Every structure is written in C-alpha cells, then in structure tokens.
PDB file of C-alpha atoms in Angstrom:
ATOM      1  CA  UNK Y   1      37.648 129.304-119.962  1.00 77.00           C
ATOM      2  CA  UNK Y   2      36.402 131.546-122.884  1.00 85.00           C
ATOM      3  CA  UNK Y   3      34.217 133.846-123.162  1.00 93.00           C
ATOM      4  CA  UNK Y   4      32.504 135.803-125.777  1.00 97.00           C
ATOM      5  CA  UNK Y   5      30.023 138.933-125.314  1.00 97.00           C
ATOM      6  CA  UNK Y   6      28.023 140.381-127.686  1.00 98.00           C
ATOM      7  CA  UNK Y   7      26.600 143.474-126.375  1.00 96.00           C
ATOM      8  CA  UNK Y   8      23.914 144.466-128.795  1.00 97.00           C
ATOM      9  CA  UNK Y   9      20.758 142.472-128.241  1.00 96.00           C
ATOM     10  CA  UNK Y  10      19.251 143.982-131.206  1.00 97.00           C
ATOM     11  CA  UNK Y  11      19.977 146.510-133.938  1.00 97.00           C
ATOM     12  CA  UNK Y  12      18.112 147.623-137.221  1.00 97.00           C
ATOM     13  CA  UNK Y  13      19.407 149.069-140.164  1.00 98.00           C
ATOM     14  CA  UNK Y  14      17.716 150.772-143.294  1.00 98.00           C
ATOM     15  CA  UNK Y  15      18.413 148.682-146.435  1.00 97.00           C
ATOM     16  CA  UNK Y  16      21.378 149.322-148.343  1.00 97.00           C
ATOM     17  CA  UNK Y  17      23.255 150.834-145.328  1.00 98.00           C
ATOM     18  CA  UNK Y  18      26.066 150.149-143.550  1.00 98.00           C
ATOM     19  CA  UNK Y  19      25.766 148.334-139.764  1.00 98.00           C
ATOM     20  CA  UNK Y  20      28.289 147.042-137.256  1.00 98.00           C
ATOM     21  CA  UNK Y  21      27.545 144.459-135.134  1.00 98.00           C
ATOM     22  CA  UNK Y  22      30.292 144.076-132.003  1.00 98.00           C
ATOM     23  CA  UNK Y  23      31.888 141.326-130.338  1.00 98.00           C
ATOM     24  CA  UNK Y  24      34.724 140.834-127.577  1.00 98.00           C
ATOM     25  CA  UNK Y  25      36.290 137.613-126.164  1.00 97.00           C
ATOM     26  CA  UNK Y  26      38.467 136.870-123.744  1.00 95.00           C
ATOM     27  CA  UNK Y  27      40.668 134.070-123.768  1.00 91.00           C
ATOM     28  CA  UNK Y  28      44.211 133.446-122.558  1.00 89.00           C
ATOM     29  CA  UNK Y  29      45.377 131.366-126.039  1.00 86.00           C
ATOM     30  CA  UNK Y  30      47.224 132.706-128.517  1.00 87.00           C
ATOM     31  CA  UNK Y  31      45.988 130.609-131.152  1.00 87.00           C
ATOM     32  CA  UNK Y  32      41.957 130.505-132.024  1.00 90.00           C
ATOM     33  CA  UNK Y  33      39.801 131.129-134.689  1.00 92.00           C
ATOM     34  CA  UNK Y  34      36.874 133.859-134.542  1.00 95.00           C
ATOM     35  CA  UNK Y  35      33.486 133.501-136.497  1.00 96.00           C
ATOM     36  CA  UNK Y  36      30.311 135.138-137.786  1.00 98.00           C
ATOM     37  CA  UNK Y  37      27.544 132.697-138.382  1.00 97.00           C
ATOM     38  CA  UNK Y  38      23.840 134.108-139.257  1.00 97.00           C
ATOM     39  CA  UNK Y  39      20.847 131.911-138.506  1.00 96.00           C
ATOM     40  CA  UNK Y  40      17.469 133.544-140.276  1.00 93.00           C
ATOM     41  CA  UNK Y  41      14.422 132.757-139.422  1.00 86.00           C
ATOM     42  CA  UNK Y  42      14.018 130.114-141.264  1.00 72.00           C
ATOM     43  CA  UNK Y  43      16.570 128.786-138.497  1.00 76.00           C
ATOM     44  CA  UNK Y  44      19.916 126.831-140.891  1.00 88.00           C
ATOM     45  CA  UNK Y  45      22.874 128.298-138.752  1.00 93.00           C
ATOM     46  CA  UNK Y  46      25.345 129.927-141.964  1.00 94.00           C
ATOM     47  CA  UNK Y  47      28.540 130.380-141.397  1.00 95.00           C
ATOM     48  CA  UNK Y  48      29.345 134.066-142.361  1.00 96.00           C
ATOM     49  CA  UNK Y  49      33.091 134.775-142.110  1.00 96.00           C
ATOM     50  CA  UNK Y  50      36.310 133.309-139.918  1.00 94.00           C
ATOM     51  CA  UNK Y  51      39.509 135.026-138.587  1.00 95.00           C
ATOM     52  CA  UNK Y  52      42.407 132.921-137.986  1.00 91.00           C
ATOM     53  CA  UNK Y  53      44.150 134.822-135.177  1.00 91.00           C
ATOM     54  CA  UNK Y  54      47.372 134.652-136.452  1.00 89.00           C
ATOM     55  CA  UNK Y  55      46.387 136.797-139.357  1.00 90.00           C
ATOM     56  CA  UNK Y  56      46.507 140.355-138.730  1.00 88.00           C
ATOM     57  CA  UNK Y  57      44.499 141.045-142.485  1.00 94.00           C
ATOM     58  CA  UNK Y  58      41.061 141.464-141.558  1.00 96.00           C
ATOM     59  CA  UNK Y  59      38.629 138.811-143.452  1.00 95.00           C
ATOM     60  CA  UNK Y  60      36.221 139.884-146.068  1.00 96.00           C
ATOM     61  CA  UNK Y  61      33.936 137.928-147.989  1.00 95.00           C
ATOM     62  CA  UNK Y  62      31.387 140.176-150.510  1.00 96.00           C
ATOM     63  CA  UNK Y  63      29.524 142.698-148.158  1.00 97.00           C
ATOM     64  CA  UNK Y  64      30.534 141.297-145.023  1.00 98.00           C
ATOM     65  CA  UNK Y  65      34.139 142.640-143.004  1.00 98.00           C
ATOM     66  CA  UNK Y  66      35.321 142.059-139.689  1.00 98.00           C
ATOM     67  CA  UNK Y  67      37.437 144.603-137.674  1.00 97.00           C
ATOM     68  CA  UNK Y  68      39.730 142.133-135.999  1.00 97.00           C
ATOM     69  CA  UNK Y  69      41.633 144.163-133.087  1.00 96.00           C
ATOM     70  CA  UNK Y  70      43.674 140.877-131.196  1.00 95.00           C
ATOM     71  CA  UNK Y  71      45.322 142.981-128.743  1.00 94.00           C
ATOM     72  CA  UNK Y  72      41.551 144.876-127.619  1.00 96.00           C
ATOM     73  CA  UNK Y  73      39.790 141.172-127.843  1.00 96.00           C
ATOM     74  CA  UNK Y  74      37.619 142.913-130.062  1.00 97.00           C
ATOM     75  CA  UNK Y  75      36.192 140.904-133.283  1.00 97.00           C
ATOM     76  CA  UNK Y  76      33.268 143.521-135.138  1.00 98.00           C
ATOM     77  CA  UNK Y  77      31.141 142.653-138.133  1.00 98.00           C
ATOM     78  CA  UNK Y  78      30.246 145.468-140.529  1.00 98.00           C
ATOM     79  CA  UNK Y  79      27.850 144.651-143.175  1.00 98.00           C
ATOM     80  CA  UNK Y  80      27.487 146.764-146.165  1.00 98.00           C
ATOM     81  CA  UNK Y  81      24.593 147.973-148.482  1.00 98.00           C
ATOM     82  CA  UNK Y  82      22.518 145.779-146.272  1.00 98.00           C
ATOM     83  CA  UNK Y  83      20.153 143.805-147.680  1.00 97.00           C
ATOM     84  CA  UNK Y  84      16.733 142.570-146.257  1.00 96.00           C
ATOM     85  CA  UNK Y  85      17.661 138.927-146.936  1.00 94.00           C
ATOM     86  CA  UNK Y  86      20.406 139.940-143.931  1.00 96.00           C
ATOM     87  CA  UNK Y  87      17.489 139.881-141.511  1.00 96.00           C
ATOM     88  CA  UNK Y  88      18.783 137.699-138.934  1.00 97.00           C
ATOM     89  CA  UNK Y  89      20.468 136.583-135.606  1.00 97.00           C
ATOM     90  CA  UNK Y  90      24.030 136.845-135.532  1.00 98.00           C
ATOM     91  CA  UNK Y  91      26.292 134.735-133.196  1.00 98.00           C
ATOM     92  CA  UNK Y  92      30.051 135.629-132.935  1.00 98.00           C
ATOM     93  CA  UNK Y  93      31.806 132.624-131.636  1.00 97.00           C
ATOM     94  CA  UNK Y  94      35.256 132.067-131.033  1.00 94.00           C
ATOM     95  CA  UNK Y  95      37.495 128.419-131.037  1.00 90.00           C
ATOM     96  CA  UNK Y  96      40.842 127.034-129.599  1.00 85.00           C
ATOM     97  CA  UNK Y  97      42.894 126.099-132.414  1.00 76.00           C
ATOM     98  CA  UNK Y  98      44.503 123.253-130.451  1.00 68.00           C
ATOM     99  CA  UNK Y  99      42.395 120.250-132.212  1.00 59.00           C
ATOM    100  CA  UNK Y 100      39.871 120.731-134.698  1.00 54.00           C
ATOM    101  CA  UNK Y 101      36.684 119.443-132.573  1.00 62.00           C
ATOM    102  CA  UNK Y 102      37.850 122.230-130.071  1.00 75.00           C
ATOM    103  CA  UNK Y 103      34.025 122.969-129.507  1.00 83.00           C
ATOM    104  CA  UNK Y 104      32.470 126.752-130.367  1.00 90.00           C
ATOM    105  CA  UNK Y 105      32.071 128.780-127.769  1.00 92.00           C
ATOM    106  CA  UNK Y 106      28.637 131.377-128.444  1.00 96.00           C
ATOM    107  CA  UNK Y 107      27.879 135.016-127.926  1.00 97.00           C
ATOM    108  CA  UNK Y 108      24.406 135.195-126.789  1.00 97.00           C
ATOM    109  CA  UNK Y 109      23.511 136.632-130.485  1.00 97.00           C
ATOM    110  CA  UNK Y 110      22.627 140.104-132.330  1.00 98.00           C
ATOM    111  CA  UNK Y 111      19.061 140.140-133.860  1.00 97.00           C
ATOM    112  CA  UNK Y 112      19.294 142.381-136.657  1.00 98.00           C
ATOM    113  CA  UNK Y 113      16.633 143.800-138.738  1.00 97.00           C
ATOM    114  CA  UNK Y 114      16.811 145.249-142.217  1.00 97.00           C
ATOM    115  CA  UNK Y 115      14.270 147.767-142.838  1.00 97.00           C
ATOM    116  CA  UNK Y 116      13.010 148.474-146.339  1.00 95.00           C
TER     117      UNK Y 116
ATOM    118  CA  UNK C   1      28.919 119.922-151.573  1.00 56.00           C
ATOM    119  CA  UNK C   2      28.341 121.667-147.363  1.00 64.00           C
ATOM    120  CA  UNK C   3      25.846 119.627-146.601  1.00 90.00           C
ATOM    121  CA  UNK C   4      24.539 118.499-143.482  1.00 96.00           C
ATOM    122  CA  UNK C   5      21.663 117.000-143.663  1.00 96.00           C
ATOM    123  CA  UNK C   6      19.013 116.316-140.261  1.00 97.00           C
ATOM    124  CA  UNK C   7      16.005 113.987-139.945  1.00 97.00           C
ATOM    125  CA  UNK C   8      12.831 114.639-139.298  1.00 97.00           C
ATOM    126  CA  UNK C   9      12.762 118.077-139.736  1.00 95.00           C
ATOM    127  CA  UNK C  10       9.720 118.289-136.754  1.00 96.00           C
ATOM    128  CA  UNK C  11       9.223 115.211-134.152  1.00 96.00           C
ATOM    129  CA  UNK C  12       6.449 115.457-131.571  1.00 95.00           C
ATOM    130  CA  UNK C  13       6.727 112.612-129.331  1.00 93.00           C
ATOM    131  CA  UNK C  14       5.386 111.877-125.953  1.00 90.00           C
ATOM    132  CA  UNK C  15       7.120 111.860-122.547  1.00 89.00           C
ATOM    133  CA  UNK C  16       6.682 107.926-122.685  1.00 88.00           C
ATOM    134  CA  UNK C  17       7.967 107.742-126.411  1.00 89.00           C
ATOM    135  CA  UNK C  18      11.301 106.225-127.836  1.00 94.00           C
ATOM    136  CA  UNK C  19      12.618 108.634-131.078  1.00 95.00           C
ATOM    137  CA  UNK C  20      16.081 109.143-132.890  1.00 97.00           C
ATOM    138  CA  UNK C  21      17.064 112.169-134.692  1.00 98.00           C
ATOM    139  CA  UNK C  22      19.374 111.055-137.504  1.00 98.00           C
ATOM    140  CA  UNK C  23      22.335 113.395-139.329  1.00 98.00           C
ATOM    141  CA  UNK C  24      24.725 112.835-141.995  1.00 97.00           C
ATOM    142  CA  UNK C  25      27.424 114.245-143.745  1.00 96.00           C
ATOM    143  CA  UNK C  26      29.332 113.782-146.866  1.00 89.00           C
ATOM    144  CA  UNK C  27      32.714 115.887-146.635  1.00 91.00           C
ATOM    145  CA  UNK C  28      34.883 113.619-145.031  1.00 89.00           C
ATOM    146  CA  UNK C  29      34.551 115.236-141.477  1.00 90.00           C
ATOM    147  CA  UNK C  30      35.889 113.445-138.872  1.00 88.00           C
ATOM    148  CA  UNK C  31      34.515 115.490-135.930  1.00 90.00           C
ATOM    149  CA  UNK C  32      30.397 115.519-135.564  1.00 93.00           C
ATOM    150  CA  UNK C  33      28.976 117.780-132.915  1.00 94.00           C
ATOM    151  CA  UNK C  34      25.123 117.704-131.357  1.00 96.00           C
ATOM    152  CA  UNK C  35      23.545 120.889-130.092  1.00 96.00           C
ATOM    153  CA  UNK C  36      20.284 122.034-128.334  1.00 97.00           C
ATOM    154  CA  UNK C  37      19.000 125.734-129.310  1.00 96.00           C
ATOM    155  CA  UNK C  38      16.156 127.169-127.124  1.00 95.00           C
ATOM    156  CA  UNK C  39      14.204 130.025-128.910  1.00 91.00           C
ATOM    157  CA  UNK C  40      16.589 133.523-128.672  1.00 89.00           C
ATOM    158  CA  UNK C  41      19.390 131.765-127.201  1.00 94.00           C
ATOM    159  CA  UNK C  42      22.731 130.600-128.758  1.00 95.00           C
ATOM    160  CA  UNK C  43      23.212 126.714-129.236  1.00 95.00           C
ATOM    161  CA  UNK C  44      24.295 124.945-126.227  1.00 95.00           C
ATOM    162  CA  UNK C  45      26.900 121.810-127.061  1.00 94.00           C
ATOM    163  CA  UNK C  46      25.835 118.482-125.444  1.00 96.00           C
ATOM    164  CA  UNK C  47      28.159 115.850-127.449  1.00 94.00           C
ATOM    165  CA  UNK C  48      31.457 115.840-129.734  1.00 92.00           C
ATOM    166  CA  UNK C  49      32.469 112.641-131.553  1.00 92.00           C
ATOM    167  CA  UNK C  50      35.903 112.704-133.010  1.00 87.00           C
ATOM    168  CA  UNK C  51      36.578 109.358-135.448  1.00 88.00           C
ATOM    169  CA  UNK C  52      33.217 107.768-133.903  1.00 91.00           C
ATOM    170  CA  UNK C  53      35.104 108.083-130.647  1.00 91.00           C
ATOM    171  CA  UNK C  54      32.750 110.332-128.153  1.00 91.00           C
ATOM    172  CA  UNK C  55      35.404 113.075-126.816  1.00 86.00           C
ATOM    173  CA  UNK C  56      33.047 115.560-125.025  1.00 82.00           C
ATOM    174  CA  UNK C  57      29.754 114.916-123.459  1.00 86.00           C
ATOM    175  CA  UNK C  58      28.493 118.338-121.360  1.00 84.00           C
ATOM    176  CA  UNK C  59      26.899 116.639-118.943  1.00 87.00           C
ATOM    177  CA  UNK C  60      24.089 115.805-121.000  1.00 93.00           C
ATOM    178  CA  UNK C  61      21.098 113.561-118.804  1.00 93.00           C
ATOM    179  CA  UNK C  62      21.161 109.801-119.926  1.00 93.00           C
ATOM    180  CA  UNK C  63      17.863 110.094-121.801  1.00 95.00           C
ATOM    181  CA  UNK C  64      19.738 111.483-123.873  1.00 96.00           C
ATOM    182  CA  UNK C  65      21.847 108.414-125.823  1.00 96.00           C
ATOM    183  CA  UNK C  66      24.181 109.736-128.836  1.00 96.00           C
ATOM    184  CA  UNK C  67      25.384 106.975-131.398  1.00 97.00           C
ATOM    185  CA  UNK C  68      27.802 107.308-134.311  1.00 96.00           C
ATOM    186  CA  UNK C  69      27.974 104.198-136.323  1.00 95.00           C
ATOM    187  CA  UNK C  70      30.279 105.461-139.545  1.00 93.00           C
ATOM    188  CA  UNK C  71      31.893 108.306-140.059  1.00 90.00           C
ATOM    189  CA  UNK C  72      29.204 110.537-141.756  1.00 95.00           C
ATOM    190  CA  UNK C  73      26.209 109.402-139.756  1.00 97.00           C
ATOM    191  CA  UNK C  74      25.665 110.703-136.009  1.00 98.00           C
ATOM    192  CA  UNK C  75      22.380 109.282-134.703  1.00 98.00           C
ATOM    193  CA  UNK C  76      20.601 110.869-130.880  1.00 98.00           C
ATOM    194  CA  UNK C  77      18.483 108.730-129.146  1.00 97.00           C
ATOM    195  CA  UNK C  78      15.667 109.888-127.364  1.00 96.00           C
ATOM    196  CA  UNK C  79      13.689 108.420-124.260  1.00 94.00           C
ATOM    197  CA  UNK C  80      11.472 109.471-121.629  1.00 93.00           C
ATOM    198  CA  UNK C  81      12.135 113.025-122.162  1.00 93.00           C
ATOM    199  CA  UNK C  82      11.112 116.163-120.417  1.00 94.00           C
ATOM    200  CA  UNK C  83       8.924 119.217-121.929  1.00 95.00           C
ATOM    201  CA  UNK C  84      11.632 120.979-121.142  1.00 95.00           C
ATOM    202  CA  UNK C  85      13.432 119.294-123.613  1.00 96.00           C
ATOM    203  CA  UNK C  86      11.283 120.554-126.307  1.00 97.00           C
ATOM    204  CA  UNK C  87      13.804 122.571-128.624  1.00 96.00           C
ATOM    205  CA  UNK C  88      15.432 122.773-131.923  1.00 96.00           C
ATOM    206  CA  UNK C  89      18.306 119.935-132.213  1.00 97.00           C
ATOM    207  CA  UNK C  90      21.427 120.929-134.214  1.00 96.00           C
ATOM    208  CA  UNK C  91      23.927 118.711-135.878  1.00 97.00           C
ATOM    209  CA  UNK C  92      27.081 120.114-136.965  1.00 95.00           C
ATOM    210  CA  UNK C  93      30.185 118.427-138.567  1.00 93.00           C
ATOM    211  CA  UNK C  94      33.799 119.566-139.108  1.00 90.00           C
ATOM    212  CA  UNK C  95      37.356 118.713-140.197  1.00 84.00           C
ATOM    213  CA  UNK C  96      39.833 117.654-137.770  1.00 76.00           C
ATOM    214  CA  UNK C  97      43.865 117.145-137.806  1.00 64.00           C
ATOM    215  CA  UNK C  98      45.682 118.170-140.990  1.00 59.00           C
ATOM    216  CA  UNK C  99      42.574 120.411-142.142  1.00 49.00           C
ATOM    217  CA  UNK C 100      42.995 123.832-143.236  1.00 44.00           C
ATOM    218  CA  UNK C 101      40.427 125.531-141.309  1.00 51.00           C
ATOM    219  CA  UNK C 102      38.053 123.620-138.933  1.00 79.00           C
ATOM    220  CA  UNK C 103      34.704 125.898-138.890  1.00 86.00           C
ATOM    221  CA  UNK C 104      31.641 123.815-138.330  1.00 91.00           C
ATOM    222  CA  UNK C 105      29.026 123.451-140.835  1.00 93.00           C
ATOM    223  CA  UNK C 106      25.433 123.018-139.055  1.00 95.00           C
ATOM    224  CA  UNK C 107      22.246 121.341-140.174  1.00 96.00           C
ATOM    225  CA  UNK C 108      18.973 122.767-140.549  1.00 95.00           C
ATOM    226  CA  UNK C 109      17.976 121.206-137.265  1.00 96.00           C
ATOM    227  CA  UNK C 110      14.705 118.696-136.148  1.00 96.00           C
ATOM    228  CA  UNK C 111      12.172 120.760-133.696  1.00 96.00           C
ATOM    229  CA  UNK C 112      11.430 118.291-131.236  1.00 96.00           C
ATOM    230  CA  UNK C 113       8.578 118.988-129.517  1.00 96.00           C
ATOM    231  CA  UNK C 114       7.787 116.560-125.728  1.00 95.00           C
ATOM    232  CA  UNK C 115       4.127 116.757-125.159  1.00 93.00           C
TER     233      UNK C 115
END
C-alpha cells in the first residue's frame, strides 16, 4: 500500500517570499502520478500542480515548482513571491497510474499562512 | 469548463431524516469519486464509480447509499445517519482509459450537518 507523509503541520511565510512545503511517499510502483492540491478556507479542493513519474523535468506552473527527487521518494512544493491569497492547506497526494480511477492517496496536509 | 458542481451547499438533517447530496459534471469523465473531509484532516474516499459501474466502496456503512444514474450525475443517499457523520461531503470526477492525465477535479462540497 502507499503512503504519503507530509511532515510540516504548519508553516508561515512573509508575503512575497519564497516557502517549501515537503512531501515523501513510498510506494513500490514505478508508474504514478504526484500532486499538489490547495483547499482555502473557503474549502473548493484546487488542484495545484502534477508530476508524472516518468518525467524527470520538474513541473512548474506560474509561482508554484516541485522538486521531484524519484529515487529519495521525495516530491517538495516551493512557492514563490508568496501571496496572501496562498493562505491555505496543502495536501500532497500521490496515484497508481495503472487505471485512471486509481483512487488518491492523502498526506495529512500543510496549513500555510501568508503573512502581510 | 472544470466544473464540478455539488448540491446543497449546507444540509442539516435529523438522525431520523432521508437526504441526497447531488453532483454533476460536464467534461466527459467517466470515473466519479465521493469523499468525506472532517475539519483539519485530508479527505477520506468512501466510493469510486467507473462508467456508472461502482468499482470501490471503502467499507462505507449502508446508510450510506451512492447512485449514479448517467454519466455526469453521481447522487449519495442519506438515512438514519450518525452525528458523527456530520462533515463536509466531496465529489470529485476524473478521466479514465485513453486520457492524458487523470487528476481529479473536486467540488466545492455540501456541509452536512446530523443533529
């Protein structure tokens, strides 16, 4: 079975600096996807950013990067000039890429506050 | 168009009471998903449907009665629940075979509240 650990039950960050939120997994698969989603307080889970493992480029999308280190089981998000709309929990979770209702499987979440 | 969409948005119903959260989707997903989120804790699955078929069902007590009649609405029926049960419910949808990627796309959730 997989698992996924998120070790940081809550971090701040000043706005417009730069925080890294961490995530490892272990699985024995070689194949699986890896993803970011944010869920603000207003509670609509987002989906962030995904990592196909297969892909050693790490993902980007705007302000948001993941570290992606497959061989560690390692899967960080860094998000840059942070913003106080980023105010929220963050859930890594992690999915077989044998069928494609594999279902998620959740780290316990990240709460992260942006401070003005 | 990501939409899910989720109905009611808050539901207070009574241990006694009969109640359906509805969800739909409009992106040709073949795979719907229900989920239970407790406050500060990740979502916890309780049923997959893949092509109206249900494929995975966690175990989930029989008061609990999921329904997909088409392939972009996924109904949960509710009876003689628990206040333990009280908790937001999350509906998520994705692609299946032949898709390029298969993240899930969530609703905003109903906050069901058993009095």
């Amino acid at each position: 079975a997989q698992t996924v650990t998120q070790s940081q039950p809550e971090m701040s960050v000043q706005e417009a600096e730069t925080v890294t939120l961490s995530c490892t997994y272990d699985t024995s698969e070689n194949n699986y996807y890896l993803f970011w989603y944010k869920q603000p307080p207003s509670r609509q889970m987002i989906l962030v950013i995904r990592q196909e493992a297969y892909k050693q480029q790490n993902a980007t999308e705007n302000r948001f990067s993941v570290n992606f280190q497959k061989a560690a089981k390692s899967f960080s998000l860094k998000i840059s000039d942070s913003q106080l709309g980023d105010t929220a929990m963050y859930f890594c979770a992690f999915m077989n890429q044998r069928m494609g209702n594999t279902p998620l499987v959740f780290g316990k979440g990240t709460r992260l506050s942006v401070i003005a | 168009d990501t939409e899910v969409t989720q109905t009611p948005k808050h539901l207070v119903m009574g241990m006694t009471n009969k109640k359906s959260l509805k969800c739909e989707q409009h992106m040709g997903h073949r795979a719907m998903y229900w989920y239970k989120q407790k406050a500060k804790k990740p979502p916890e699955l309780m049923f997959v449907y893949s092509y109206e078929k249900l494929s995975i069902n966690e175990s989930v007590p029989s008061r609990f009665s999921p329904e997909c009649p088409n392939s972009s609405l996924l109904n949960l029926h509710l009876h003689a629940l628990q206040p333990e049960d009280s908790a937001l419910y999350l509906c998520a949808s994705s692609q299946t075979r032949g898709g390029s990627s298969y993240e899930q796309y969530f609703g905003p959730g109903t906050r069901l509240t058993v009095t």
